Structures are given as structure tokens and as C-alpha cells.
Amino acid sequence: MSELHSPAPGPRREFLRFLAITAGVWGLSAPVTSRSAWAQGKAVGRAPELLRIGYQKSAVNLVILKQQGVLEKRFPKTKVSWIEFPAGPQLLEALSAGALEFGLTGDAPPVFAQAAGKDLVYAGAEPSKPDSSAILVLKDSPVRTLADLKGRKIALQKGSSAHYLLVRAVDQAGLQWSDIQPIYLAPADARAAFERRSVDAWAIWDPFYAATELAIQPRVITTGRGLSGNNSFYLASLPLATRHPDVIGALFDELTRADRFAQEQRPAAIKLISDFSGLDAGVVSLFLQRRPRSPVGLLSPAMVADQQRVADAFARLALIPKPVKVADIVWRPVPAQAALVSPK
């Protein structure tokens, strides 16, 4: 059994043991079917009655699926609900509380959730996007280098991918975390504080980064390149992963198809995302230019190792209550199911 690599304490240990006994292996609660069933677009296994998906404006693949109504057509007997969040920490709080089954976040939110004992699993991932996040200052700011961040107030969403970018930037500059003044704000509030000069810098991701870049032309002190891979992860609830692994496979297929649409039909994708989000088409175009091809599949060993480095960095700074082992909550379907959830 391998969906969670090590037992959890207390009641959760008993929950895992129960699943192992009753299912034989993690995740084997839906019938294993051939790959051709997915290729034909058929919903296989027993779809859930309700599928609540959390997303952010940066979740390009999910936004495309939502706007095109793909999942509603693929699972006609399932009530699909879409819930927007300003950032990953809020999304994972909802998922762990049983208000969602599936969602996308950056690298840091799952680490904070795991350290807080939240029940969820890493189901899948997209390739890294190091150019899609940055630390910004105003054009006339005296801050020119990462070392100049010493003593400065820096706005960021706590527990977000921007949090890890700032941790890495501070380390790269040879500073201590105590050398800066982190100001924890949600993206909209952070931009307001940034523009009125209540903070000296802002660590942020796309599309907020792109929108600010085009609107006020800030200076970029650094992007994630060389500091943070800015990986994107799909998280799932334990019930979805254990009872409906076939649905996760279908989600991977459709998300990968949505990525092909974003890459190969760029003007149509820009219009669709712009119409949904209210963002200017120029903003959408800019952040899509920074986004590489993003097919969705299971986490690779390299991704798990990279994510462990994220967790270890937060643990060293005591920014999370305890160290975590990322592999403990990485979903690993059995081989027959793994063939179903690999991107085409």
C-alpha cells in the first residue's frame, strides 16, 4: 500500500488501516478500466454525487474547464461546483474542512496545511513556473538588490508560494528572516499597500504580478528563477482519492487537454480567461507568455524532493509548527490506476 507512505498518528492511523484492509490497496475502490475508456471520454467507475473544485485566477487549466463546461458534460450525474479563492491557503483550509474535493495551489500552502494536521493529499502537479512570480518595488524605490531588503517591510500572502520565494530571496541575499519585516496581506490588500507606499516591496505571483506590471510598471528585484520553481499542485480530499481515483484520472485528462487549448489556441484562451476574470486581455496575454506548457500528472520523485526542500526551509525558520515529510501525503495509486492518471 503506497498512497500515503507512512502511517499517521491517532485516529488517522486507524482510518488508513481500515482502508488498507477493506480495499486491499490504497485507492482501489473503483473498478480498474482500460486506457481506451479514457480516450473515448467515458466516465468510468462510480462518479461522486458532488464535486466541488477550488480555483484561483492563476489556475489557467481549471478556469478553461469551468468556462467550457467540460466536467459538467463528462459527469452529467455529478453536481460540479466551482469556488474561487484569493490564494492557496484559503483554498486548502476549505478543502481540509470538507468544503471542497479538489483544487490547485502553489508550493507553500500544502506544506502549511500538512504541518497543521489537515487531511488532504497531493494528487497531481504541473511543471514549474519560476518566471510567474516576483518581488516588486516601485520605480523610484532605493531598493536595488536583494540585500537592500534588509529592514524593509515586504507584503506577501502568508503561506503562499510568494512566502517561499521571499524565504529563498532573503537567504540568497545572506540575510536572516529577522532582518526583514514581513507584512501578511491577501493580494488585493497587498497591492493597495504597495501603491500607497505602506510597504517597501511586494512578493506576488501571476496574474497579480502581470496586472501590476502593466498598470504601474514597478521594478522587478527578482523572479523565482534560480530561487523557487514555483510548482503548482493539485490537492484532493481523502474521500476523493480513496473512493474515486478514476475521477482524478479524468480530471488529469481534461486539465491536460485544457493546457493544450491554452497553448495552441492562444487568442481564444486569452478571450475566455479575460471574459471570466475581468482582467484586461493584455494582462492575460502577459501571464500566459510566462507560463510553460503545463500538462497534469502524478508527482515525480524530483517534484517530491523539491517540495521537501520547501517544507524544510519553513521548518528551519520555525514558520510552521513542526517539520513534515511531504511523501507522507503524496497519493500513489496502484500501477493499473497509475496508467489511467498519466498525462497523454
mmCIF file of C-alpha atoms in Angstrom:
data_model
loop_
_atom_site.group_PDB
_atom_site.id
_atom_site.type_symbol
_atom_site.label_atom_id
_atom_site.label_comp_id
_atom_site.label_asym_id
_atom_site.label_seq_id
_atom_site.Cartn_x
_atom_site.Cartn_y
_atom_site.Cartn_z
ATOM 1 C CA MET A 1 0.000 0.000 0.000
ATOM 2 C CA SER A 2 1.513 3.225 -1.072
ATOM 3 C CA GLU A 3 -0.808 6.170 -1.332
ATOM 4 C CA LEU A 4 0.466 7.519 1.941
ATOM 5 C CA HIS A 5 3.978 6.275 2.572
ATOM 6 C CA SER A 6 3.972 6.207 6.362
ATOM 7 C CA PRO A 7 1.257 5.738 8.973
ATOM 8 C CA ALA A 8 -0.262 8.730 10.663
ATOM 9 C CA PRO A 9 -0.821 9.031 14.382
ATOM 10 C CA GLY A 10 -4.030 8.501 16.308
ATOM 11 C CA PRO A 11 -7.418 8.184 14.608
ATOM 12 C CA ARG A 12 -5.932 8.775 11.194
ATOM 13 C CA ARG A 13 -3.738 5.663 11.590
ATOM 14 C CA GLU A 14 -6.868 3.635 12.207
ATOM 15 C CA PHE A 15 -8.543 5.236 9.185
ATOM 16 C CA LEU A 16 -5.632 4.244 6.937
ATOM 17 C CA ARG A 17 -5.572 0.705 8.346
ATOM 18 C CA PHE A 18 -9.295 0.357 7.714
ATOM 19 C CA LEU A 19 -8.902 1.457 4.100
ATOM 20 C CA ALA A 20 -5.994 -0.904 3.569
ATOM 21 C CA ILE A 21 -7.956 -3.866 4.906
ATOM 22 C CA THR A 22 -11.175 -3.139 3.066
ATOM 23 C CA ALA A 23 -9.681 -2.077 -0.269
ATOM 24 C CA GLY A 24 -6.522 -4.185 -0.246
ATOM 25 C CA VAL A 25 -4.527 -1.265 -1.586
ATOM 26 C CA TRP A 26 -4.845 2.490 -1.345
ATOM 27 C CA GLY A 27 -7.281 3.951 -3.796
ATOM 28 C CA LEU A 28 -8.630 0.672 -5.206
ATOM 29 C CA SER A 29 -12.318 1.400 -4.657
ATOM 30 C CA ALA A 30 -13.329 1.970 -8.278
ATOM 31 C CA PRO A 31 -13.032 -0.663 -10.994
ATOM 32 C CA VAL A 32 -9.803 -0.623 -12.987
ATOM 33 C CA THR A 33 -10.564 0.033 -16.630
ATOM 34 C CA SER A 34 -8.622 0.251 -19.850
ATOM 35 C CA ARG A 35 -6.890 3.374 -21.082
ATOM 36 C CA SER A 36 -9.156 3.324 -24.137
ATOM 37 C CA ALA A 37 -12.123 4.193 -21.919
ATOM 38 C CA TRP A 38 -10.444 7.473 -21.041
ATOM 39 C CA ALA A 39 -9.524 8.112 -24.663
ATOM 40 C CA GLN A 40 -13.194 7.776 -25.590
ATOM 41 C CA GLY A 41 -14.099 10.341 -22.947
ATOM 42 C CA LYS A 42 -16.224 7.929 -20.936
ATOM 43 C CA ALA A 43 -16.830 8.436 -17.239
ATOM 44 C CA VAL A 44 -15.733 5.144 -15.677
ATOM 45 C CA GLY A 45 -16.335 3.857 -12.190
ATOM 46 C CA ARG A 46 -18.800 5.494 -9.836
ATOM 47 C CA ALA A 47 -18.645 9.275 -10.091
ATOM 48 C CA PRO A 48 -19.310 11.255 -6.908
ATOM 49 C CA GLU A 49 -22.645 12.967 -6.450
ATOM 50 C CA LEU A 50 -20.847 16.248 -5.715
ATOM 51 C CA LEU A 51 -17.516 17.554 -6.987
ATOM 52 C CA ARG A 52 -16.513 20.936 -5.533
ATOM 53 C CA ILE A 53 -13.448 22.455 -7.133
ATOM 54 C CA GLY A 54 -11.438 25.320 -5.691
ATOM 55 C CA TYR A 55 -9.544 27.590 -8.051
ATOM 56 C CA GLN A 56 -7.769 30.923 -8.307
ATOM 57 C CA LYS A 57 -7.470 33.324 -11.231
ATOM 58 C CA SER A 58 -3.994 31.886 -11.857
ATOM 59 C CA ALA A 59 -5.377 28.363 -12.348
ATOM 60 C CA VAL A 60 -5.457 28.517 -16.146
ATOM 61 C CA ASN A 61 -6.362 24.881 -16.786
ATOM 62 C CA LEU A 62 -9.176 24.887 -14.233
ATOM 63 C CA VAL A 63 -10.545 28.216 -15.482
ATOM 64 C CA ILE A 64 -10.718 26.844 -19.023
ATOM 65 C CA LEU A 65 -12.560 23.727 -17.834
ATOM 66 C CA LYS A 66 -15.003 25.851 -15.876
ATOM 67 C CA GLN A 67 -15.713 28.203 -18.749
ATOM 68 C CA GLN A 68 -16.128 25.408 -21.272
ATOM 69 C CA GLY A 69 -18.368 23.304 -19.016
ATOM 70 C CA VAL A 70 -16.286 20.220 -19.741
ATOM 71 C CA LEU A 71 -16.713 18.410 -16.421
ATOM 72 C CA GLU A 72 -20.442 19.005 -16.322
ATOM 73 C CA LYS A 73 -20.674 17.200 -19.670
ATOM 74 C CA ARG A 74 -18.307 14.412 -18.718
ATOM 75 C CA PHE A 75 -20.039 13.718 -15.405
ATOM 76 C CA PRO A 76 -23.710 14.513 -16.077
ATOM 77 C CA LYS A 77 -24.885 12.854 -12.842
ATOM 78 C CA THR A 78 -22.428 14.806 -10.704
ATOM 79 C CA LYS A 79 -23.148 18.278 -9.375
ATOM 80 C CA VAL A 80 -19.963 20.205 -10.180
ATOM 81 C CA SER A 81 -19.444 23.384 -8.154
ATOM 82 C CA TRP A 82 -16.698 25.966 -8.696
ATOM 83 C CA ILE A 83 -15.471 28.148 -5.834
ATOM 84 C CA GLU A 84 -12.941 30.938 -6.316
ATOM 85 C CA PHE A 85 -10.311 31.810 -3.695
ATOM 86 C CA PRO A 86 -7.870 34.731 -3.491
ATOM 87 C CA ALA A 87 -4.926 32.440 -2.646
ATOM 88 C CA GLY A 88 -3.920 28.869 -1.864
ATOM 89 C CA PRO A 89 -4.035 28.938 1.956
ATOM 90 C CA GLN A 90 -7.730 29.847 1.966
ATOM 91 C CA LEU A 91 -8.443 27.172 -0.632
ATOM 92 C CA LEU A 92 -6.754 24.406 1.354
ATOM 93 C CA GLU A 93 -8.488 25.450 4.535
ATOM 94 C CA ALA A 94 -11.784 24.849 2.744
ATOM 95 C CA LEU A 95 -10.588 21.539 1.298
ATOM 96 C CA SER A 96 -9.427 20.202 4.645
ATOM 97 C CA ALA A 97 -12.687 21.308 6.254
ATOM 98 C CA GLY A 98 -14.672 19.160 3.815
ATOM 99 C CA ALA A 99 -15.964 22.070 1.711
ATOM 100 C CA LEU A 100 -14.007 21.038 -1.413
ATOM 101 C CA GLU A 101 -12.857 17.850 -3.096
ATOM 102 C CA PHE A 102 -10.167 19.200 -5.431
ATOM 103 C CA GLY A 103 -8.126 22.337 -6.013
ATOM 104 C CA LEU A 104 -4.885 23.902 -7.220
ATOM 105 C CA THR A 105 -2.304 25.829 -5.174
ATOM 106 C CA GLY A 106 1.341 26.789 -5.272
ATOM 107 C CA ASP A 107 4.126 25.095 -3.346
ATOM 108 C CA ALA A 108 3.855 26.570 0.152
ATOM 109 C CA PRO A 109 0.134 26.136 1.019
ATOM 110 C CA PRO A 110 0.238 22.313 1.189
ATOM 111 C CA VAL A 111 3.261 22.485 3.494
ATOM 112 C CA PHE A 112 1.430 24.753 5.934
ATOM 113 C CA ALA A 113 -1.680 22.557 5.692
ATOM 114 C CA GLN A 114 0.261 19.360 6.367
ATOM 115 C CA ALA A 115 2.089 20.916 9.298
ATOM 116 C CA ALA A 116 -1.279 21.916 10.749
ATOM 117 C CA GLY A 117 -2.507 18.326 10.502
ATOM 118 C CA LYS A 118 -5.012 18.930 7.697
ATOM 119 C CA ASP A 119 -6.349 15.867 5.889
ATOM 120 C CA LEU A 120 -5.577 16.120 2.168
ATOM 121 C CA VAL A 121 -3.261 14.571 -0.409
ATOM 122 C CA TYR A 122 -1.082 15.764 -3.252
ATOM 123 C CA ALA A 123 -2.894 14.257 -6.242
ATOM 124 C CA GLY A 124 -1.037 15.780 -9.185
ATOM 125 C CA ALA A 125 1.191 18.581 -10.386
ATOM 126 C CA GLU A 126 2.060 20.917 -13.235
ATOM 127 C CA PRO A 127 5.622 21.780 -14.332
ATOM 128 C CA SER A 128 7.441 24.571 -12.522
ATOM 129 C CA LYS A 129 6.808 28.228 -13.425
ATOM 130 C CA PRO A 130 9.737 30.207 -11.973
ATOM 131 C CA ASP A 131 9.054 33.290 -14.099
ATOM 132 C CA SER A 132 5.454 33.611 -12.893
ATOM 133 C CA SER A 133 6.290 35.119 -9.503
ATOM 134 C CA ALA A 134 8.425 38.076 -8.477
ATOM 135 C CA ILE A 135 9.424 40.522 -5.776
ATOM 136 C CA LEU A 136 8.456 44.037 -6.868
ATOM 137 C CA VAL A 137 9.383 47.560 -5.772
ATOM 138 C CA LEU A 138 8.169 50.907 -7.059
ATOM 139 C CA LYS A 139 10.162 52.538 -9.859
ATOM 140 C CA ASP A 140 11.747 55.159 -7.594
ATOM 141 C CA SER A 141 12.486 52.777 -4.713
ATOM 142 C CA PRO A 142 16.003 52.850 -3.242
ATOM 143 C CA VAL A 143 15.863 49.028 -3.104
ATOM 144 C CA ARG A 144 18.072 47.760 -5.927
ATOM 145 C CA THR A 145 19.282 44.357 -4.777
ATOM 146 C CA LEU A 146 18.066 41.557 -2.556
ATOM 147 C CA ALA A 147 20.465 42.724 0.139
ATOM 148 C CA ASP A 148 18.657 46.064 0.146
ATOM 149 C CA LEU A 149 15.588 44.304 1.550
ATOM 150 C CA LYS A 150 17.199 44.406 4.995
ATOM 151 C CA GLY A 151 14.956 46.297 7.410
ATOM 152 C CA ARG A 152 12.240 46.707 4.778
ATOM 153 C CA LYS A 153 8.513 45.995 5.002
ATOM 154 C CA ILE A 154 7.550 43.380 2.437
ATOM 155 C CA ALA A 155 3.946 42.481 1.648
ATOM 156 C CA LEU A 156 3.009 38.861 0.941
ATOM 157 C CA GLN A 157 0.263 36.323 1.433
ATOM 158 C CA LYS A 158 1.274 34.170 4.394
ATOM 159 C CA GLY A 159 1.680 30.503 3.480
ATOM 160 C CA SER A 160 1.636 31.189 -0.270
ATOM 161 C CA SER A 161 4.178 30.464 -2.991
ATOM 162 C CA ALA A 162 5.294 34.088 -2.596
ATOM 163 C CA HIS A 163 6.178 33.267 1.010
ATOM 164 C CA TYR A 164 8.666 30.644 -0.121
ATOM 165 C CA LEU A 165 10.054 32.947 -2.825
ATOM 166 C CA LEU A 166 10.755 35.563 -0.172
ATOM 167 C CA VAL A 167 12.352 32.985 2.141
ATOM 168 C CA ARG A 168 14.704 31.987 -0.667
ATOM 169 C CA ALA A 169 15.420 35.587 -1.639
ATOM 170 C CA VAL A 170 16.344 36.510 1.927
ATOM 171 C CA ASP A 171 18.635 33.505 2.143
ATOM 172 C CA GLN A 172 20.210 34.298 -1.226
ATOM 173 C CA ALA A 173 20.966 37.822 -0.001
ATOM 174 C CA GLY A 174 22.810 36.457 3.025
ATOM 175 C CA LEU A 175 20.172 37.897 5.374
ATOM 176 C CA GLN A 176 18.238 36.375 8.249
ATOM 177 C CA TRP A 177 14.449 36.187 8.226
ATOM 178 C CA SER A 178 14.517 38.515 11.227
ATOM 179 C CA ASP A 179 16.271 41.120 9.066
ATOM 180 C CA ILE A 180 13.044 41.893 7.172
ATOM 181 C CA GLN A 181 9.537 42.889 8.218
ATOM 182 C CA PRO A 182 7.009 40.568 6.533
ATOM 183 C CA ILE A 183 3.563 42.154 6.248
ATOM 184 C CA TYR A 184 0.984 39.445 5.707
ATOM 185 C CA LEU A 185 -1.756 40.608 3.343
ATOM 186 C CA ALA A 186 -4.023 38.994 0.749
ATOM 187 C CA PRO A 187 -3.122 40.006 -2.839
ATOM 188 C CA ALA A 188 -5.703 42.799 -3.246
ATOM 189 C CA ASP A 189 -4.799 44.384 0.082
ATOM 190 C CA ALA A 190 -1.098 43.938 -0.633
ATOM 191 C CA ARG A 191 -1.347 45.799 -3.920
ATOM 192 C CA ALA A 192 -3.161 48.679 -2.241
ATOM 193 C CA ALA A 193 -0.477 48.860 0.461
ATOM 194 C CA PHE A 194 2.247 48.667 -2.182
ATOM 195 C CA GLU A 195 0.834 51.501 -4.276
ATOM 196 C CA ARG A 196 0.321 53.814 -1.304
ATOM 197 C CA ARG A 197 3.889 53.060 -0.119
ATOM 198 C CA SER A 198 2.848 51.459 3.164
ATOM 199 C CA VAL A 199 5.293 48.661 2.310
ATOM 200 C CA ASP A 200 8.652 48.749 0.549
ATOM 201 C CA ALA A 201 8.276 45.647 -1.612
ATOM 202 C CA TRP A 202 5.743 43.022 -2.610
ATOM 203 C CA ALA A 203 6.216 39.293 -3.258
ATOM 204 C CA ILE A 204 3.477 38.159 -5.643
ATOM 205 C CA TRP A 205 2.506 35.777 -8.439
ATOM 206 C CA ASP A 206 0.619 35.986 -11.721
ATOM 207 C CA PRO A 207 -1.860 37.293 -12.743
ATOM 208 C CA PHE A 208 -1.500 39.899 -9.945
ATOM 209 C CA TYR A 209 2.142 40.327 -10.964
ATOM 210 C CA ALA A 210 1.234 40.892 -14.632
ATOM 211 C CA ALA A 211 -1.619 43.273 -13.807
ATOM 212 C CA THR A 212 0.619 45.406 -11.589
ATOM 213 C CA GLU A 213 3.462 45.292 -14.087
ATOM 214 C CA LEU A 214 1.291 46.729 -16.855
ATOM 215 C CA ALA A 215 -0.564 49.210 -14.642
ATOM 216 C CA ILE A 216 2.250 50.918 -12.725
ATOM 217 C CA GLN A 217 5.479 49.487 -14.191
ATOM 218 C CA PRO A 218 7.240 48.503 -10.943
ATOM 219 C CA ARG A 219 10.814 47.260 -10.912
ATOM 220 C CA VAL A 220 11.415 43.545 -10.560
ATOM 221 C CA ILE A 221 14.058 42.807 -7.923
ATOM 222 C CA THR A 222 13.914 39.084 -8.684
ATOM 223 C CA THR A 223 11.665 36.442 -10.179
ATOM 224 C CA GLY A 224 11.580 32.864 -8.975
ATOM 225 C CA ARG A 225 14.249 31.818 -11.472
ATOM 226 C CA GLY A 226 17.170 30.362 -9.571
ATOM 227 C CA LEU A 227 15.280 30.681 -6.289
ATOM 228 C CA SER A 228 11.936 28.882 -6.479
ATOM 229 C CA GLY A 229 10.464 26.500 -9.033
ATOM 230 C CA ASN A 230 7.035 27.875 -8.160
ATOM 231 C CA ASN A 231 5.482 24.442 -8.630
ATOM 232 C CA SER A 232 1.710 24.075 -8.863
ATOM 233 C CA PHE A 233 -0.014 21.177 -7.127
ATOM 234 C CA TYR A 234 -3.466 19.659 -7.366
ATOM 235 C CA LEU A 235 -4.695 18.658 -3.915
ATOM 236 C CA ALA A 236 -7.543 16.261 -3.261
ATOM 237 C CA SER A 237 -9.632 15.273 -0.286
ATOM 238 C CA LEU A 238 -9.044 11.831 1.186
ATOM 239 C CA PRO A 239 -12.526 10.621 0.159
ATOM 240 C CA LEU A 240 -11.999 11.640 -3.474
ATOM 241 C CA ALA A 241 -8.582 9.979 -3.660
ATOM 242 C CA THR A 242 -9.656 6.759 -1.972
ATOM 243 C CA ARG A 243 -13.120 6.299 -3.454
ATOM 244 C CA HIS A 244 -12.829 7.904 -6.883
ATOM 245 C CA PRO A 245 -9.307 7.535 -8.309
ATOM 246 C CA ASP A 246 -10.853 7.183 -11.763
ATOM 247 C CA VAL A 247 -12.346 10.672 -11.433
ATOM 248 C CA ILE A 248 -8.895 12.063 -10.656
ATOM 249 C CA GLY A 249 -7.698 10.364 -13.846
ATOM 250 C CA ALA A 250 -10.479 12.054 -15.785
ATOM 251 C CA LEU A 251 -9.557 15.406 -14.244
ATOM 252 C CA PHE A 252 -5.933 14.954 -15.305
ATOM 253 C CA ASP A 253 -7.014 14.165 -18.859
ATOM 254 C CA GLU A 254 -9.256 17.199 -19.114
ATOM 255 C CA LEU A 255 -6.782 19.539 -17.436
ATOM 256 C CA THR A 256 -4.066 18.449 -19.864
ATOM 257 C CA ARG A 257 -6.449 18.997 -22.770
ATOM 258 C CA ALA A 258 -7.214 22.463 -21.390
ATOM 259 C CA ASP A 259 -3.495 23.215 -21.329
ATOM 260 C CA ARG A 260 -3.209 22.266 -24.998
ATOM 261 C CA PHE A 261 -6.046 24.678 -25.712
ATOM 262 C CA ALA A 262 -4.203 27.454 -23.844
ATOM 263 C CA GLN A 263 -1.003 26.777 -25.773
ATOM 264 C CA GLU A 264 -2.356 26.078 -29.237
ATOM 265 C CA GLN A 265 -5.359 28.410 -29.354
ATOM 266 C CA ARG A 266 -3.859 31.349 -27.513
ATOM 267 C CA PRO A 267 -6.181 34.159 -28.773
ATOM 268 C CA ALA A 268 -9.269 32.118 -27.855
ATOM 269 C CA ALA A 269 -7.776 31.234 -24.477
ATOM 270 C CA ILE A 270 -6.964 34.876 -23.741
ATOM 271 C CA LYS A 271 -10.520 35.931 -24.524
ATOM 272 C CA LEU A 272 -12.035 33.124 -22.473
ATOM 273 C CA ILE A 273 -9.881 33.872 -19.411
ATOM 274 C CA SER A 274 -10.309 37.625 -19.784
ATOM 275 C CA ASP A 275 -14.101 37.329 -20.053
ATOM 276 C CA PHE A 276 -14.163 35.167 -16.931
ATOM 277 C CA SER A 277 -11.755 37.117 -14.751
ATOM 278 C CA GLY A 278 -12.402 40.682 -15.814
ATOM 279 C CA LEU A 279 -8.672 41.056 -16.387
ATOM 280 C CA ASP A 280 -7.501 43.077 -19.361
ATOM 281 C CA ALA A 281 -6.574 40.895 -22.342
ATOM 282 C CA GLY A 282 -3.056 42.342 -22.217
ATOM 283 C CA VAL A 283 -2.648 41.144 -18.637
ATOM 284 C CA VAL A 284 -3.845 37.656 -19.540
ATOM 285 C CA SER A 285 -1.547 37.560 -22.567
ATOM 286 C CA LEU A 286 1.460 38.560 -20.464
ATOM 287 C CA PHE A 287 0.988 35.974 -17.760
ATOM 288 C CA LEU A 288 0.273 33.235 -20.311
ATOM 289 C CA GLN A 289 3.551 34.104 -22.066
ATOM 290 C CA ARG A 290 5.406 33.347 -18.818
ATOM 291 C CA ARG A 291 3.567 30.081 -18.325
ATOM 292 C CA PRO A 292 5.182 26.982 -19.884
ATOM 293 C CA ARG A 293 3.264 24.012 -21.198
ATOM 294 C CA SER A 294 1.517 22.563 -18.166
ATOM 295 C CA PRO A 295 0.218 19.015 -18.622
ATOM 296 C CA VAL A 296 -1.029 17.440 -15.405
ATOM 297 C CA GLY A 297 0.195 14.171 -13.952
ATOM 298 C CA LEU A 298 1.321 12.445 -10.785
ATOM 299 C CA LEU A 299 4.151 13.963 -8.776
ATOM 300 C CA SER A 300 7.583 12.809 -9.929
ATOM 301 C CA PRO A 301 10.283 11.907 -7.379
ATOM 302 C CA ALA A 302 12.057 15.146 -8.320
ATOM 303 C CA MET A 303 8.923 17.165 -7.544
ATOM 304 C CA VAL A 304 8.556 15.456 -4.169
ATOM 305 C CA ALA A 305 12.207 16.182 -3.376
ATOM 306 C CA ASP A 306 11.802 19.813 -4.434
ATOM 307 C CA GLN A 307 8.696 20.148 -2.297
ATOM 308 C CA GLN A 308 10.544 18.641 0.652
ATOM 309 C CA ARG A 309 13.087 21.437 0.317
ATOM 310 C CA VAL A 310 10.225 23.926 0.581
ATOM 311 C CA ALA A 311 8.973 22.213 3.738
ATOM 312 C CA ASP A 312 12.441 22.046 5.266
ATOM 313 C CA ALA A 313 13.033 25.756 4.655
ATOM 314 C CA PHE A 314 9.878 26.713 6.513
ATOM 315 C CA ALA A 315 10.690 24.284 9.323
ATOM 316 C CA ARG A 316 14.197 25.701 9.790
ATOM 317 C CA LEU A 317 12.735 29.165 10.260
ATOM 318 C CA ALA A 318 10.007 27.857 12.609
ATOM 319 C CA LEU A 319 7.388 29.277 10.226
ATOM 320 C CA ILE A 320 5.456 26.008 10.515
ATOM 321 C CA PRO A 321 4.711 24.313 13.868
ATOM 322 C CA LYS A 322 6.628 21.123 13.079
ATOM 323 C CA PRO A 323 8.729 19.518 10.321
ATOM 324 C CA VAL A 324 6.810 17.433 7.798
ATOM 325 C CA LYS A 325 7.614 14.612 5.398
ATOM 326 C CA VAL A 326 5.968 15.569 2.119
ATOM 327 C CA ALA A 327 5.955 11.991 0.803
ATOM 328 C CA ASP A 328 3.571 11.018 3.610
ATOM 329 C CA ILE A 329 0.662 12.705 1.845
ATOM 330 C CA VAL A 330 1.569 12.099 -1.802
ATOM 331 C CA TRP A 331 -1.109 9.998 -3.479
ATOM 332 C CA ARG A 332 0.304 6.910 -5.166
ATOM 333 C CA PRO A 333 -2.285 4.831 -6.996
ATOM 334 C CA VAL A 334 -1.562 1.188 -7.723
ATOM 335 C CA PRO A 335 0.149 0.514 -11.098
ATOM 336 C CA ALA A 336 -3.033 -0.251 -13.023
ATOM 337 C CA GLN A 337 -4.562 3.030 -11.857
ATOM 338 C CA ALA A 338 -1.334 4.973 -12.399
ATOM 339 C CA ALA A 339 -1.640 4.202 -16.116
ATOM 340 C CA LEU A 340 -5.005 5.932 -16.066
ATOM 341 C CA VAL A 341 -3.802 9.136 -14.431
ATOM 342 C CA SER A 342 -0.676 9.689 -16.524
ATOM 343 C CA PRO A 343 -0.959 12.584 -18.997
ATOM 344 C CA LYS A 344 -1.427 11.619 -22.615
#
